[in-house]
Coordinates of N, CA and C and ligand atoms in Angstrom, one line a residue:
M1 N 33.8 -14.0 34.0 CA 32.9 -13.0 33.6 C 31.8 -13.6 32.7
A2 N 30.6 -13.1 32.9 CA 29.4 -13.6 32.2 C 29.6 -13.3 30.7
A3 N 29.0 -14.2 29.9 CA 29.0 -14.0 28.5 C 27.6 -13.4 28.1
V4 N 27.7 -12.2 27.5 CA 26.4 -11.5 27.3 C 26.4 -11.0 25.9
K5 N 25.3 -11.2 25.2 CA 25.0 -10.6 23.9 C 23.7 -9.9 23.9
E6 N 23.6 -8.8 23.2 CA 22.4 -8.0 23.1 C 21.4 -8.6 22.1
V7 N 20.2 -8.8 22.5 CA 19.2 -9.3 21.5 C 18.0 -8.4 21.6
Q8 N 17.1 -8.5 20.6 CA 15.9 -7.7 20.5 C 14.7 -8.6 20.3
P9 N 13.6 -8.2 20.8 CA 12.3 -8.9 20.6 C 12.0 -9.0 19.2
A10 N 11.5 -10.1 18.7 CA 11.0 -10.3 17.4 C 9.5 -10.7 17.5
K11 N 9.1 -11.6 16.7 CA 7.7 -12.0 16.8 C 7.4 -12.9 18.0
C12 N 6.1 -12.9 18.4 CA 5.6 -13.8 19.5 C 4.7 -14.8 18.9
L13 N 4.8 -16.1 19.3 CA 3.9 -17.1 18.9 C 3.2 -17.6 20.1
M14 N 1.9 -17.6 20.1 CA 1.1 -18.0 21.2 C 0.1 -19.1 20.7
G15 N 0.0 -20.2 21.5 CA -0.9 -21.2 21.1 C -1.1 -22.3 22.1
R16 N -1.7 -23.4 21.6 CA -1.8 -24.6 22.6 C -1.3 -25.8 21.9
L17 N -0.8 -26.7 22.6 CA -0.3 -28.0 22.1 C -1.5 -29.0 22.0
K18 N -1.3 -30.0 21.2 CA -2.3 -31.0 21.0 C -2.3 -32.0 22.2
H19 N -3.5 -32.3 22.6 CA -3.8 -33.4 23.7 C -3.1 -34.7 23.2
G20 N -2.3 -35.2 24.1 CA -1.6 -36.5 23.8 C -0.3 -36.4 23.1
A21 N 0.1 -35.1 22.8 CA 1.4 -35.0 22.1 C 2.6 -35.0 23.1
D22 N 3.7 -35.4 22.7 CA 4.9 -35.3 23.5 C 5.3 -33.8 23.6
L23 N 5.3 -33.3 24.8 CA 5.4 -31.8 25.0 C 6.7 -31.3 24.4
V24 N 7.8 -31.8 24.7 CA 9.1 -31.3 24.3 C 9.2 -31.4 22.7
E25 N 8.8 -32.5 22.2 CA 8.9 -32.7 20.8 C 7.9 -31.7 20.0
E26 N 6.7 -31.6 20.5 CA 5.8 -30.7 19.8 C 6.2 -29.2 19.9
L27 N 6.6 -28.8 21.1 CA 7.1 -27.4 21.2 C 8.3 -27.1 20.4
T28 N 9.1 -28.1 20.3 CA 10.3 -28.0 19.4 C 9.9 -27.8 18.0
S29 N 8.9 -28.6 17.6 CA 8.3 -28.5 16.2 C 7.7 -27.1 15.9
V30 N 7.0 -26.6 16.9 CA 6.5 -25.2 16.7 C 7.6 -24.3 16.4
C31 N 8.7 -24.4 17.1 CA 9.9 -23.5 16.8 C 10.5 -23.8 15.4
V32 N 10.7 -25.0 15.1 CA 11.3 -25.4 13.8 C 10.4 -24.9 12.7
D33 N 9.1 -25.2 12.8 CA 8.1 -24.9 11.7 C 8.0 -23.4 11.5
N34 N 8.2 -22.6 12.6 CA 8.1 -21.2 12.5 C 9.5 -20.4 12.4
H35 N 10.5 -21.2 12.1 CA 11.8 -20.7 11.9 C 12.4 -19.9 13.1
V36 N 12.0 -20.3 14.3 CA 12.6 -19.7 15.5 C 13.9 -20.3 15.9
T37 N 15.0 -19.6 15.7 CA 16.3 -20.1 16.0 C 16.9 -19.5 17.3
L38 N 16.2 -18.5 17.9 CA 16.6 -17.9 19.1 C 15.4 -17.4 19.8
G39 N 15.2 -17.8 21.1 CA 14.0 -17.3 21.7 C 13.8 -17.8 23.1
W40 N 12.7 -17.3 23.7 CA 12.4 -17.7 25.1 C 11.0 -18.3 25.2
V41 N 10.8 -19.3 26.0 CA 9.5 -20.0 26.0 C 8.9 -20.0 27.3
H42 N 7.6 -19.9 27.4 CA 6.8 -20.1 28.6 C 5.6 -21.0 28.3
A43 N 5.2 -21.8 29.3 CA 4.0 -22.6 29.1 C 3.4 -22.9 30.4
I44 N 2.1 -23.2 30.4 CA 1.4 -23.7 31.6 C 0.3 -24.7 31.1
G45 N -0.2 -25.5 32.0 CA -1.2 -26.5 31.6 C -1.2 -27.7 32.5
A46 N -1.3 -28.9 31.9 CA -1.3 -30.1 32.7 C -0.8 -31.2 31.8
V47 N -0.2 -32.2 32.4 CA 0.4 -33.3 31.7 C -0.2 -34.6 32.2
Q48 N -0.2 -35.6 31.3 CA -0.7 -37.0 31.7 C 0.3 -37.8 32.4
K49 N 1.6 -37.5 32.1 CA 2.7 -38.1 32.8 C 3.9 -37.2 32.4
A50 N 5.0 -37.3 33.2 CA 6.2 -36.5 33.0 C 7.4 -37.2 33.1
R51 N 8.4 -36.7 32.5 CA 9.8 -37.2 32.5 C 10.7 -36.1 32.8
L52 N 11.4 -36.1 34.0 CA 12.3 -34.9 34.3 C 13.7 -35.5 34.4
A53 N 14.6 -34.6 34.1 CA 16.0 -35.0 34.2 C 16.7 -34.1 35.2
Y54 N 17.7 -34.7 35.9 CA 18.6 -34.0 36.9 C 20.0 -34.3 36.4
Y55 N 20.8 -33.3 36.3 CA 22.1 -33.4 35.9 C 23.0 -33.6 37.1
D56 N 23.6 -34.7 37.2 CA 24.5 -35.0 38.3 C 25.9 -34.3 38.0
Q57 N 26.2 -33.4 38.9 CA 27.4 -32.6 38.6 C 28.7 -33.3 39.0
E58 N 28.6 -34.4 39.7 CA 29.8 -35.2 39.9 C 30.1 -36.2 38.8
T59 N 29.0 -36.9 38.4 CA 29.2 -38.0 37.3 C 29.1 -37.4 35.9
H60 N 28.5 -36.1 35.8 CA 28.3 -35.5 34.5 C 27.3 -36.4 33.7
E61 N 26.3 -36.9 34.3 CA 25.3 -37.7 33.6 C 23.9 -37.3 34.1
Y62 N 22.9 -37.4 33.2 CA 21.6 -37.1 33.6 C 21.0 -38.3 34.3
R63 N 20.2 -38.1 35.3 CA 19.4 -39.1 36.0 C 17.9 -38.7 35.7
F64 N 17.1 -39.7 35.3 CA 15.7 -39.4 34.9 C 14.7 -39.8 36.0
L65 N 13.8 -39.0 36.2 CA 12.7 -39.2 37.1 C 11.4 -39.3 36.3
E66 N 10.8 -40.5 36.3 CA 9.6 -40.8 35.6 C 8.4 -40.6 36.5
L67 N 7.5 -39.8 36.1 CA 6.3 -39.5 37.0 C 5.1 -39.9 36.2
D68 N 4.6 -41.2 36.4 CA 3.5 -41.7 35.6 C 2.2 -41.4 36.4
R69 N 1.9 -40.1 36.4 CA 0.7 -39.6 37.0 C 0.3 -38.3 36.4
H70 N -0.9 -37.9 36.7 CA -1.4 -36.6 36.2 C -0.9 -35.5 37.1
L71 N -0.4 -34.5 36.4 CA 0.2 -33.3 37.1 C -0.1 -32.0 36.4
E72 N -0.2 -31.0 37.2 CA -0.3 -29.6 36.7 C 1.0 -29.2 36.2
L73 N 1.0 -28.5 35.1 CA 2.3 -27.9 34.6 C 2.2 -26.4 35.1
T74 N 2.8 -26.2 36.3 CA 2.6 -24.8 36.9 C 3.5 -23.8 36.2
S75 N 4.6 -24.3 35.7 CA 5.5 -23.4 35.0 C 6.5 -24.1 34.1
L76 N 6.5 -23.7 32.9 CA 7.6 -24.2 32.0 C 8.3 -22.9 31.5
V77 N 9.6 -22.9 31.7 CA 10.5 -21.8 31.2 C 11.6 -22.4 30.4
G78 N 11.8 -21.9 29.3 CA 12.9 -22.5 28.5 C 13.4 -21.5 27.5
N79 N 14.4 -22.0 26.7 CA 15.0 -21.1 25.7 C 15.2 -22.0 24.4
V80 N 15.3 -21.3 23.3 CA 15.6 -21.9 22.0 C 16.8 -21.3 21.4
S81 N 17.7 -22.2 21.0 CA 18.9 -21.8 20.3 C 19.3 -22.9 19.3
L82 N 20.4 -22.7 18.7 CA 20.8 -23.7 17.7 C 21.8 -24.7 18.2
K83 N 21.6 -25.9 17.9 CA 22.5 -27.0 18.3 C 22.7 -27.8 17.0
D84 N 23.9 -27.9 16.5 CA 24.2 -28.6 15.3 C 23.4 -28.0 14.1
G85 N 23.2 -26.7 14.2 CA 22.5 -26.0 13.1 C 21.0 -26.1 13.1
V86 N 20.4 -26.7 14.1 CA 18.9 -26.8 14.1 C 18.4 -26.3 15.5
P87 N 17.2 -25.7 15.5 CA 16.6 -25.2 16.8 C 16.5 -26.3 17.9
M88 N 17.1 -26.0 19.0 CA 17.0 -26.9 20.2 C 16.2 -26.2 21.3
L89 N 15.2 -26.8 21.8 CA 14.5 -26.3 23.0 C 15.1 -26.8 24.2
H90 N 15.4 -25.9 25.2 CA 15.9 -26.3 26.5 C 14.9 -25.9 27.5
P91 N 14.0 -26.8 27.9 CA 12.9 -26.5 28.9 C 13.2 -27.0 30.3
H92 N 12.8 -26.2 31.2 CA 12.8 -26.6 32.6 C 11.4 -26.4 33.1
A93 N 10.9 -27.3 34.1 CA 9.5 -27.2 34.4 C 9.3 -27.5 35.9
T94 N 8.3 -26.9 36.4 CA 7.8 -27.2 37.8 C 6.4 -27.8 37.6
L95 N 6.1 -29.0 38.2 CA 4.9 -29.7 38.1 C 4.3 -30.0 39.5
A96 N 3.0 -29.9 39.6 CA 2.4 -30.1 40.9 C 1.4 -31.2 40.9
D97 N 1.4 -32.0 42.0 CA 0.4 -33.1 42.2 C -0.9 -32.5 42.8
E98 N -1.8 -33.5 43.1 CA -3.1 -33.1 43.7 C -3.1 -32.5 45.1
H99 N -1.9 -32.7 45.8 CA -1.7 -32.1 47.1 C -0.9 -30.8 47.1
G100 N -0.5 -30.4 45.9 CA 0.3 -29.2 45.7 C 1.7 -29.4 45.9
N101 N 2.1 -30.7 46.0 CA 3.5 -31.0 46.1 C 4.2 -30.8 44.7
A102 N 5.3 -30.2 44.7 CA 6.0 -29.8 43.4 C 7.2 -30.7 43.1
Y103 N 7.3 -30.9 41.8 CA 8.5 -31.6 41.2 C 9.1 -30.7 40.2
G104 N 10.4 -30.7 40.1 CA 11.0 -29.8 39.1 C 12.2 -30.4 38.5
G105 N 12.6 -29.8 37.4 CA 13.8 -30.2 36.7 C 13.8 -29.9 35.2
H106 N 14.8 -30.5 34.6 CA 14.9 -30.3 33.1 C 13.9 -31.2 32.5
L107 N 13.0 -30.7 31.7 CA 11.9 -31.4 31.1 C 12.4 -32.2 29.9
A108 N 12.1 -33.5 29.9 CA 12.6 -34.4 28.9 C 11.5 -34.9 28.0
P109 N 11.9 -35.3 26.8 CA 10.9 -36.0 26.0 C 10.3 -37.2 26.8
G110 N 9.0 -37.5 26.5 CA 8.4 -38.5 27.3 C 7.3 -37.9 28.2
T111 N 7.2 -36.6 28.2 CA 6.2 -35.9 28.9 C 5.0 -35.7 28.0
I112 N 3.8 -36.2 28.4 CA 2.7 -36.2 27.5 C 1.7 -35.1 27.9
V113 N 1.3 -34.3 26.9 CA 0.3 -33.2 27.2 C -1.1 -33.7 27.5
F114 N -1.7 -33.1 28.5 CA -3.1 -33.1 28.7 C -3.7 -31.9 28.1
A115 N -3.1 -30.7 28.5 CA -3.4 -29.4 27.9 C -2.2 -28.5 28.1
C116 N -1.9 -27.7 27.2 CA -0.7 -26.9 27.3 C -0.9 -25.6 26.5
E117 N -0.8 -24.5 27.1 CA -0.8 -23.2 26.5 C 0.6 -22.6 26.6
F118 N 1.1 -22.0 25.4 CA 2.4 -21.6 25.4 C 2.6 -20.2 24.8
L119 N 3.7 -19.6 25.1 CA 4.2 -18.4 24.4 C 5.6 -18.6 24.0
V120 N 6.0 -18.5 22.7 CA 7.3 -18.5 22.3 C 7.7 -17.0 21.9
Q121 N 8.6 -16.5 22.6 CA 9.1 -15.1 22.2 C 10.3 -15.3 21.4
A122 N 10.2 -15.0 20.1 CA 11.4 -15.1 19.2 C 12.2 -13.9 19.4
L123 N 13.5 -14.0 19.2 CA 14.4 -12.9 19.4 C 15.3 -12.8 18.2
D124 N 15.7 -11.5 17.9 CA 16.7 -11.3 16.9 C 18.0 -10.9 17.5
G125 N 19.1 -11.3 16.9 CA 20.4 -11.0 17.5 C 21.4 -11.9 17.0
P126 N 22.6 -11.8 17.6 CA 23.7 -12.7 17.2 C 23.3 -14.2 17.6
E127 N 24.0 -15.0 16.8 CA 23.7 -16.5 17.0 C 24.2 -17.0 18.4
F128 N 23.3 -17.8 19.0 CA 23.7 -18.5 20.2 C 23.7 -20.0 19.8
A129 N 24.9 -20.5 19.6 CA 25.1 -21.9 19.2 C 25.6 -22.7 20.4
R130 N 25.1 -23.9 20.5 CA 25.5 -24.8 21.5 C 26.7 -25.6 21.1
G131 N 27.7 -25.7 22.0 CA 28.9 -26.5 21.7 C 29.3 -27.2 23.0
F132 N 30.1 -28.2 22.9 CA 30.6 -29.0 24.1 C 31.4 -28.2 25.1
D133 N 31.0 -28.1 26.3 CA 31.7 -27.3 27.4 C 32.5 -28.3 28.2
T134 N 33.8 -28.1 28.2 CA 34.6 -29.1 28.9 C 34.5 -29.1 30.4
E135 N 34.2 -28.0 31.0 CA 34.0 -28.0 32.5 C 32.8 -28.8 32.9
T136 N 31.7 -28.6 32.3 CA 30.4 -29.2 32.7 C 30.1 -30.5 31.9
E137 N 30.7 -30.6 30.7 CA 30.4 -31.7 29.8 C 28.9 -31.6 29.3
L138 N 28.5 -30.3 29.2 CA 27.1 -30.0 28.7 C 27.2 -29.3 27.4
P139 N 26.2 -29.3 26.5 CA 26.2 -28.5 25.3 C 25.7 -27.1 25.6
L140 N 26.6 -26.3 26.1 CA 26.3 -24.9 26.5 C 26.6 -23.9 25.3
W141 N 26.1 -22.7 25.5 CA 26.3 -21.7 24.5 C 27.8 -21.3 24.4
T142 N 28.3 -21.3 23.3 CA 29.7 -20.9 23.1 C 29.7 -19.4 22.8
T143 N 30.8 -18.8 23.2 CA 30.9 -17.3 23.0 C 31.7 -16.9 21.8
Ligands
LIG1 ZN1 18.4 -28.2 31.5

């Protein structure tokens, strides 16, 4: 059975990230600096290079894909919740090259902003804390 909790919309934060910033780190800082402990994130823009992660469900380890090229950030979707008491951003992204070919995955630190416009939708509700999940060996939401 799915684990579901009711949440309510709170404040929205809309802005753009700094050129040359590490996308995941700066977007995480936006959440931390604005006391967002629960929320949903959207962003579009372009990156100078990207680092994507793929979780291998057999070995339970992340494999990283380094894309040292200019790409459009066609869609970033993620969430914010608490891990070890601090806000953690969990972003997934789809990126496109000059031919429209897409790459996708879990967006990792090491992705550098060319331009990025974002919306953080903060939510009010019960705490969503991440803890170790024995089935997946991932830090998933505990119920
Ligand atoms: Zn992920």
